[in-house]
Amino acid sequence: MADLDFTDAGVVITGAGSGIGRSMALEFARQGARVLVADINGDAAQKVVDEIEAQGGTGRSRAVDVTDSDSVSALADEAFEYLGRVDVLCNNAGVTWRPFRAVWNATLADFRWMTEVNYFGVVHGVLAFLPRMRAQAGHKHIVNTSSLATLSTTPGHAPYTASKHAVDGLSDVLREELIDHGDDFGVTVLYPGLITTNIGETSKAVRRQQTDTDLSDAIAYEQIRSFDYPHNQPKPPDNVGKQVIEAIRRNDPYCITHPAPADQLEERKNLWIRGYRGH
Ligand SMILES: NC(=O)c1ccc[n+]([C@@H]2O[C@H](COP(=O)([O-])OP(=O)(O)OC[C@H]3O[C@@H](n4cnc5c(N)ncnc54)[C@H](O)[C@@H]3O)[C@@H](O)[C@H]2O)c1
């Protein structure tokens, strides 16, 4: 696996017009892959393709709305036609909310919208690409973007965290199913910590475009506890592409951009185990 070569590989990345997806697109292209750069913002996707071409790489842009299964199926059709094969699919498009809100100040629209993009966006990608990828020879890989919010509970961020937990569950089960069936097919969950992207602003813009709800009357969450954890130290997105490619080469199930919150994970693990008190 360590010698996995991305020269001429076919790579598809959603939400690749900005931030973490852009970092992955540029890095895959540097490795020699041909990249289909997909984003709801087609102009932003094309700008990333311009950057890929300026660094001597090859790519194509496509507008896609990951909440729409037909749109993602059309992306898959174009991907297999343009690239010939899809070696790596990165289901990365995602949205959040600003300001954070308590569950008691959240609306059904908040939960539905974040679930549609963050979870069903991944479901649509998996269902549209997986059968044709499984039929190919050689190593295949899906990278699903979750969040460190699922490893470290963040008050004020419930709809987002819940949608990302669904991504974790889908990815973990899919990986085991592929292992059980002898597929040469890895599934990596990407857990970004705090990465300095435009996610707050892009989320507001996409939400206005997709729904008739907005956050203008949001009641901000009153943060009580400290969030001074290593994974909340901001990092630029530039290195995330490299981290993802190394994780694919090692066939790692998890790729974390910041130090894992070991104490919190340990405490949760112990509480789960102690949850059974016998009968
Ligand atoms: N930035 C962070 O601190 C952070 C932390 C944890 C997880 N993440 C996750 O990383 C991923 C990338 O986020 P980012 O920080 O690079 O944000 P970003 O806003 O810079 O990039 C996200 C891209 O997704 C696109 N997008 C939004 N809705 C879409 C839709 N319906 N269909 C297709 N494209 C759509 C946006 O246009 C944008 O270009 C997201 O899944 C996000 O939840 C980010």
Short mmCIF file of C-alpha atoms and ligand atoms in Angstrom, two decimals:
data_model
loop_
_atom_site.label_atom_id
_atom_site.label_comp_id
_atom_site.label_asym_id
_atom_site.label_seq_id
_atom_site.Cartn_x
_atom_site.Cartn_y
_atom_site.Cartn_z
CA MET A 1 0.00 0.00 0.00
CA ALA A 2 2.85 2.41 0.85
CA ASP A 3 3.88 2.47 -2.80
CA LEU A 4 0.39 3.48 -3.95
CA ASP A 5 1.02 5.70 -6.93
CA PHE A 6 -1.46 8.40 -7.88
CA THR A 7 0.02 9.09 -11.32
CA ASP A 8 -2.97 9.25 -13.70
CA ALA A 9 -5.33 8.16 -10.91
CA GLY A 10 -8.92 9.36 -11.21
CA VAL A 11 -9.96 11.43 -8.19
CA VAL A 12 -13.31 13.08 -7.44
CA ILE A 13 -13.69 15.59 -4.59
CA THR A 14 -16.89 17.32 -3.51
CA GLY A 15 -16.78 20.71 -1.80
CA ALA A 16 -13.45 21.17 -3.58
CA GLY A 17 -13.97 24.83 -4.49
CA SER A 18 -12.65 25.99 -1.12
CA GLY A 19 -10.73 25.14 2.04
CA ILE A 20 -10.01 21.50 2.82
CA GLY A 21 -11.40 20.16 -0.49
CA ARG A 22 -9.24 22.62 -2.44
CA SER A 23 -6.18 21.50 -0.46
CA MET A 24 -6.93 17.86 -1.33
CA ALA A 25 -7.51 18.71 -5.02
CA LEU A 26 -4.21 20.59 -5.34
CA GLU A 27 -2.25 17.86 -3.56
CA PHE A 28 -3.75 14.98 -5.58
CA ALA A 29 -2.93 16.94 -8.74
CA ARG A 30 0.67 17.45 -7.52
CA GLN A 31 0.88 13.67 -7.16
CA GLY A 32 -0.08 13.30 -10.84
CA ALA A 33 -3.77 12.46 -10.40
CA ARG A 34 -6.50 13.79 -12.69
CA VAL A 35 -9.01 15.54 -10.48
CA LEU A 36 -12.71 16.21 -10.97
CA VAL A 37 -13.27 19.28 -8.79
CA ALA A 38 -16.94 19.41 -7.75
CA ASP A 39 -18.72 22.11 -5.77
CA ILE A 40 -22.12 23.75 -5.56
CA ASN A 41 -20.20 26.89 -6.51
CA GLY A 42 -19.09 26.02 -10.05
CA ASP A 43 -17.01 29.21 -10.43
CA ALA A 44 -15.04 28.39 -7.27
CA ALA A 45 -14.47 24.84 -8.59
CA GLN A 46 -13.19 26.22 -11.90
CA LYS A 47 -10.77 28.55 -10.07
CA VAL A 48 -9.27 25.50 -8.36
CA VAL A 49 -8.91 23.78 -11.75
CA ASP A 50 -7.12 26.93 -13.00
CA GLU A 51 -4.73 26.58 -10.04
CA ILE A 52 -4.21 22.88 -10.82
CA GLU A 53 -3.39 23.69 -14.44
CA ALA A 54 -1.08 26.55 -13.38
CA GLN A 55 0.95 24.02 -11.36
CA GLY A 56 1.10 21.69 -14.39
CA GLY A 57 -1.70 19.31 -13.38
CA THR A 58 -4.91 18.08 -14.98
CA GLY A 59 -8.46 18.61 -13.82
CA ARG A 60 -12.02 19.50 -14.70
CA SER A 61 -14.67 21.36 -12.71
CA ARG A 62 -18.31 20.52 -12.27
CA ALA A 63 -21.15 22.11 -10.35
CA VAL A 64 -22.91 19.62 -8.08
CA ASP A 65 -25.39 19.85 -5.25
CA VAL A 66 -24.67 16.91 -2.95
CA THR A 67 -28.14 17.16 -1.37
CA ASP A 68 -29.64 16.15 -4.73
CA SER A 69 -29.11 12.45 -5.58
CA ASP A 70 -29.72 13.10 -9.31
CA SER A 71 -27.03 15.78 -9.31
CA VAL A 72 -24.55 13.38 -7.64
CA SER A 73 -25.49 10.54 -10.05
CA ALA A 74 -24.78 12.90 -12.95
CA LEU A 75 -21.43 13.75 -11.33
CA ALA A 76 -20.61 10.03 -11.16
CA ASP A 77 -21.54 9.53 -14.83
CA GLU A 78 -19.28 12.42 -15.85
CA ALA A 79 -16.48 11.15 -13.59
CA PHE A 80 -16.41 7.65 -15.10
CA GLU A 81 -16.63 9.10 -18.62
CA TYR A 82 -13.94 11.78 -18.12
CA LEU A 83 -11.56 9.87 -15.85
CA GLY A 84 -12.23 6.35 -17.16
CA ARG A 85 -12.04 5.05 -13.58
CA VAL A 86 -12.45 6.54 -10.12
CA ASP A 87 -9.68 5.48 -7.77
CA VAL A 88 -10.46 7.93 -4.96
CA LEU A 89 -13.74 9.60 -4.02
CA CYS A 90 -13.64 12.29 -1.34
CA ASN A 91 -17.11 13.10 0.02
CA ASN A 92 -16.07 16.38 1.58
CA ALA A 93 -18.78 19.01 0.99
CA GLY A 94 -20.14 20.22 4.30
CA VAL A 95 -21.84 23.12 6.05
CA THR A 96 -22.14 24.45 9.57
CA TRP A 97 -23.81 27.32 11.38
CA ARG A 98 -22.60 30.53 12.90
CA PRO A 99 -23.22 31.54 15.58
CA PHE A 100 -23.44 28.29 17.52
CA ARG A 101 -26.87 27.73 19.09
CA ALA A 102 -28.21 25.62 21.96
CA VAL A 103 -30.45 22.70 21.00
CA TRP A 104 -33.37 24.59 22.61
CA ASN A 105 -32.78 27.46 20.18
CA ALA A 106 -32.32 25.28 17.09
CA THR A 107 -35.03 24.76 14.50
CA LEU A 108 -36.08 21.69 12.59
CA ALA A 109 -34.68 23.43 9.50
CA ASP A 110 -31.24 23.61 11.16
CA PHE A 111 -31.20 19.86 11.78
CA ARG A 112 -32.66 18.95 8.40
CA TRP A 113 -30.38 21.17 6.34
CA MET A 114 -27.11 20.11 8.01
CA THR A 115 -28.18 16.45 7.77
CA GLU A 116 -29.06 16.85 4.08
CA VAL A 117 -25.64 18.28 3.19
CA ASN A 118 -23.29 16.66 5.69
CA TYR A 119 -24.81 13.18 5.85
CA PHE A 120 -27.03 12.63 2.81
CA GLY A 121 -24.36 14.31 0.68
CA VAL A 122 -22.06 11.42 1.68
CA VAL A 123 -24.81 8.81 1.22
CA HIS A 124 -25.49 10.08 -2.30
CA GLY A 125 -21.78 9.94 -3.13
CA VAL A 126 -21.37 6.40 -1.80
CA LEU A 127 -24.45 5.04 -3.59
CA ALA A 128 -23.61 6.73 -6.91
CA PHE A 129 -19.93 5.72 -7.07
CA LEU A 130 -19.49 2.52 -5.05
CA PRO A 131 -20.83 -0.14 -7.48
CA ARG A 132 -18.70 1.04 -10.40
CA MET A 133 -15.64 1.53 -8.18
CA ARG A 134 -16.03 -1.98 -6.73
CA ALA A 135 -16.07 -3.42 -10.26
CA GLN A 136 -12.61 -1.93 -11.00
CA ALA A 137 -9.31 -3.77 -10.45
CA GLY A 138 -6.69 -2.35 -8.07
CA HIS A 139 -6.98 -0.37 -4.87
CA LYS A 140 -9.96 1.95 -4.47
CA HIS A 141 -10.58 4.44 -1.67
CA ILE A 142 -13.36 6.60 -0.24
CA VAL A 143 -12.55 9.47 2.12
CA ASN A 144 -15.51 10.86 4.05
CA THR A 145 -15.07 14.15 5.86
CA SER A 146 -16.37 14.07 9.43
CA SER A 147 -15.19 16.43 12.18
CA LEU A 148 -13.29 16.34 15.45
CA ALA A 149 -16.64 17.48 16.87
CA THR A 150 -17.62 13.79 16.95
CA LEU A 151 -14.58 12.93 19.09
CA SER A 152 -14.84 15.92 21.43
CA THR A 153 -18.33 17.04 22.44
CA THR A 154 -18.93 20.68 21.53
CA PRO A 155 -21.89 22.47 23.18
CA GLY A 156 -23.68 24.75 20.69
CA HIS A 157 -22.96 22.43 17.77
CA ALA A 158 -25.55 19.65 18.01
CA PRO A 159 -27.08 19.45 14.50
CA TYR A 160 -23.64 19.52 12.92
CA THR A 161 -22.18 16.98 15.35
CA ALA A 162 -25.13 14.64 14.85
CA SER A 163 -24.80 14.79 11.05
CA LYS A 164 -21.07 13.99 11.32
CA HIS A 165 -21.69 11.07 13.72
CA ALA A 166 -23.88 9.64 10.96
CA VAL A 167 -20.90 9.94 8.57
CA ASP A 168 -18.73 8.07 11.10
CA GLY A 169 -21.29 5.26 11.42
CA LEU A 170 -21.79 4.83 7.69
CA SER A 171 -18.03 4.82 7.06
CA ASP A 172 -17.16 2.33 9.80
CA VAL A 173 -19.80 -0.18 8.69
CA LEU A 174 -18.97 0.21 4.98
CA ARG A 175 -15.26 -0.38 5.68
CA GLU A 176 -15.97 -3.63 7.54
CA GLU A 177 -18.38 -4.83 4.84
CA LEU A 178 -15.73 -4.25 2.17
CA ILE A 179 -13.12 -6.07 4.28
CA ASP A 180 -15.48 -9.01 4.85
CA HIS A 181 -16.11 -9.28 1.11
CA GLY A 182 -12.41 -9.21 0.21
CA ASP A 183 -12.49 -5.90 -1.65
CA ASP A 184 -9.24 -3.99 -2.12
CA PHE A 185 -11.11 -0.90 -1.02
CA GLY A 186 -10.26 1.42 1.88
CA VAL A 187 -12.52 3.83 3.72
CA THR A 188 -10.90 6.68 5.61
CA VAL A 189 -12.76 9.11 7.85
CA LEU A 190 -11.17 12.57 7.88
CA TYR A 191 -11.52 14.40 11.20
CA PRO A 192 -10.47 18.03 10.79
CA GLY A 193 -9.89 20.04 13.95
CA LEU A 194 -10.13 23.81 13.66
CA ILE A 195 -9.02 24.65 10.12
CA THR A 196 -9.05 28.27 8.97
CA THR A 197 -11.41 28.09 5.99
CA ASN A 198 -14.41 30.15 4.90
CA ILE A 199 -16.90 27.56 6.18
CA GLY A 200 -18.90 30.07 8.22
CA GLU A 201 -19.44 32.41 5.28
CA THR A 202 -19.88 29.73 2.59
CA SER A 203 -22.43 27.96 4.80
CA LYS A 204 -24.49 31.14 5.18
CA ALA A 205 -24.40 31.76 1.43
CA VAL A 206 -25.30 28.16 0.50
CA ARG A 207 -28.08 28.06 3.10
CA ARG A 208 -29.66 31.24 1.69
CA GLN A 209 -29.38 29.73 -1.80
CA GLN A 210 -30.88 26.35 -0.83
CA THR A 211 -33.51 27.13 1.80
CA ASP A 212 -35.82 29.95 2.76
CA THR A 213 -34.34 29.90 6.24
CA ASP A 214 -31.39 31.87 7.47
CA LEU A 215 -29.58 32.56 10.70
CA SER A 216 -30.14 36.30 10.93
CA ASP A 217 -32.21 35.95 14.11
CA ALA A 218 -29.98 33.28 15.68
CA ILE A 219 -29.54 33.36 19.44
CA ALA A 220 -25.85 32.68 20.02
CA TYR A 221 -24.92 29.89 22.42
CA GLU A 222 -23.62 31.12 25.76
CA GLN A 223 -20.36 29.21 26.00
CA ILE A 224 -19.75 28.12 29.61
CA ARG A 225 -16.74 25.84 29.40
CA SER A 226 -13.25 26.42 28.03
CA PHE A 227 -12.34 25.06 24.59
CA ASP A 228 -8.64 25.45 24.94
CA TYR A 229 -7.83 22.05 23.44
CA PRO A 230 -4.99 21.35 21.00
CA HIS A 231 -7.54 20.49 18.28
CA ASN A 232 -9.03 23.97 18.62
CA GLN A 233 -5.72 25.63 17.77
CA PRO A 234 -6.33 26.98 14.26
CA LYS A 235 -4.35 25.53 11.37
CA PRO A 236 -4.45 26.57 7.70
CA PRO A 237 -5.91 24.00 5.27
CA ASP A 238 -2.71 23.74 3.20
CA ASN A 239 -1.40 20.51 4.78
CA VAL A 240 -4.67 18.57 4.91
CA GLY A 241 -4.31 17.26 1.35
CA LYS A 242 -0.92 15.73 2.23
CA GLN A 243 -2.30 14.23 5.45
CA VAL A 244 -5.16 12.60 3.52
CA ILE A 245 -2.86 11.15 0.85
CA GLU A 246 -0.56 9.68 3.50
CA ALA A 247 -3.60 8.14 5.25
CA ILE A 248 -4.76 6.55 1.98
CA ARG A 249 -1.26 5.16 1.35
CA ARG A 250 -1.30 3.55 4.81
CA ASN A 251 -4.96 2.52 4.38
CA ASP A 252 -5.65 4.19 7.73
CA PRO A 253 -9.30 4.12 8.83
CA TYR A 254 -8.93 7.54 10.44
CA CYS A 255 -7.05 10.70 9.51
CA ILE A 256 -6.95 13.45 12.14
CA THR A 257 -5.53 16.90 11.38
CA HIS A 258 -4.79 17.74 15.02
CA PRO A 259 -3.79 15.73 18.12
CA ALA A 260 -6.67 13.46 19.16
CA PRO A 261 -8.46 14.45 22.41
CA ALA A 262 -7.09 11.37 24.17
CA ASP A 263 -8.39 12.19 27.68
CA GLN A 264 -11.95 12.78 26.46
CA LEU A 265 -11.92 9.64 24.34
CA GLU A 266 -10.62 7.60 27.27
CA GLU A 267 -13.29 9.04 29.59
CA ARG A 268 -16.07 8.28 27.09
CA LYS A 269 -14.77 4.77 26.51
CA ASN A 270 -14.80 4.09 30.27
CA LEU A 271 -18.31 5.52 30.66
CA TRP A 272 -19.56 3.31 27.81
CA ILE A 273 -17.99 0.22 29.39
CA ARG A 274 -19.43 1.15 32.81
CA GLY A 275 -22.85 1.67 31.20
CA TYR A 276 -23.48 -2.05 31.65
CA ARG A 277 -23.98 -2.75 35.34
CA GLY A 278 -25.36 -6.25 34.96
CA HIS A 279 -28.80 -7.42 35.97
N1 LIG B 1 -12.90 24.12 8.76
C1 LIG B 1 -13.00 23.39 9.85
O1 LIG B 1 -12.56 23.80 10.93
C2 LIG B 1 -13.64 22.04 9.78
C3 LIG B 1 -13.61 21.27 10.94
C4 LIG B 1 -14.19 20.01 10.93
C5 LIG B 1 -14.77 19.53 9.76
N2 LIG B 1 -14.79 20.31 8.64
C6 LIG B 1 -15.43 19.76 7.46
O2 LIG B 1 -14.56 19.85 6.35
C7 LIG B 1 -15.32 19.90 5.14
C8 LIG B 1 -14.83 21.04 4.28
O3 LIG B 1 -15.09 22.26 4.97
P1 LIG B 1 -14.17 23.55 4.82
O4 LIG B 1 -13.81 23.96 6.20
O5 LIG B 1 -13.13 23.33 3.80
O6 LIG B 1 -15.28 24.60 4.34
P2 LIG B 1 -15.40 25.50 3.00
O7 LIG B 1 -16.66 26.26 3.17
O8 LIG B 1 -14.13 26.23 2.78
O9 LIG B 1 -15.57 24.40 1.86
C9 LIG B 1 -16.76 23.64 1.75
C10 LIG B 1 -17.21 23.65 0.31
O10 LIG B 1 -18.40 22.86 0.22
C11 LIG B 1 -19.25 23.47 -0.74
N3 LIG B 1 -20.64 23.04 -0.53
C12 LIG B 1 -21.50 23.41 0.44
N4 LIG B 1 -22.70 22.84 0.24
C13 LIG B 1 -22.59 22.08 -0.86
C14 LIG B 1 -23.49 21.25 -1.57
N5 LIG B 1 -24.77 21.12 -1.18
N6 LIG B 1 -23.06 20.59 -2.66
C15 LIG B 1 -21.77 20.72 -3.08
N7 LIG B 1 -20.87 21.53 -2.48
C16 LIG B 1 -21.28 22.19 -1.37
C17 LIG B 1 -19.07 24.96 -0.50
O11 LIG B 1 -19.46 25.73 -1.64
C18 LIG B 1 -17.58 25.06 -0.20
O12 LIG B 1 -16.83 25.35 -1.37
C19 LIG B 1 -16.79 20.01 5.57
O13 LIG B 1 -17.39 18.74 5.51
C20 LIG B 1 -16.69 20.47 7.01
O14 LIG B 1 -17.82 20.11 7.76
C21 LIG B 1 -14.25 21.54 8.63
#
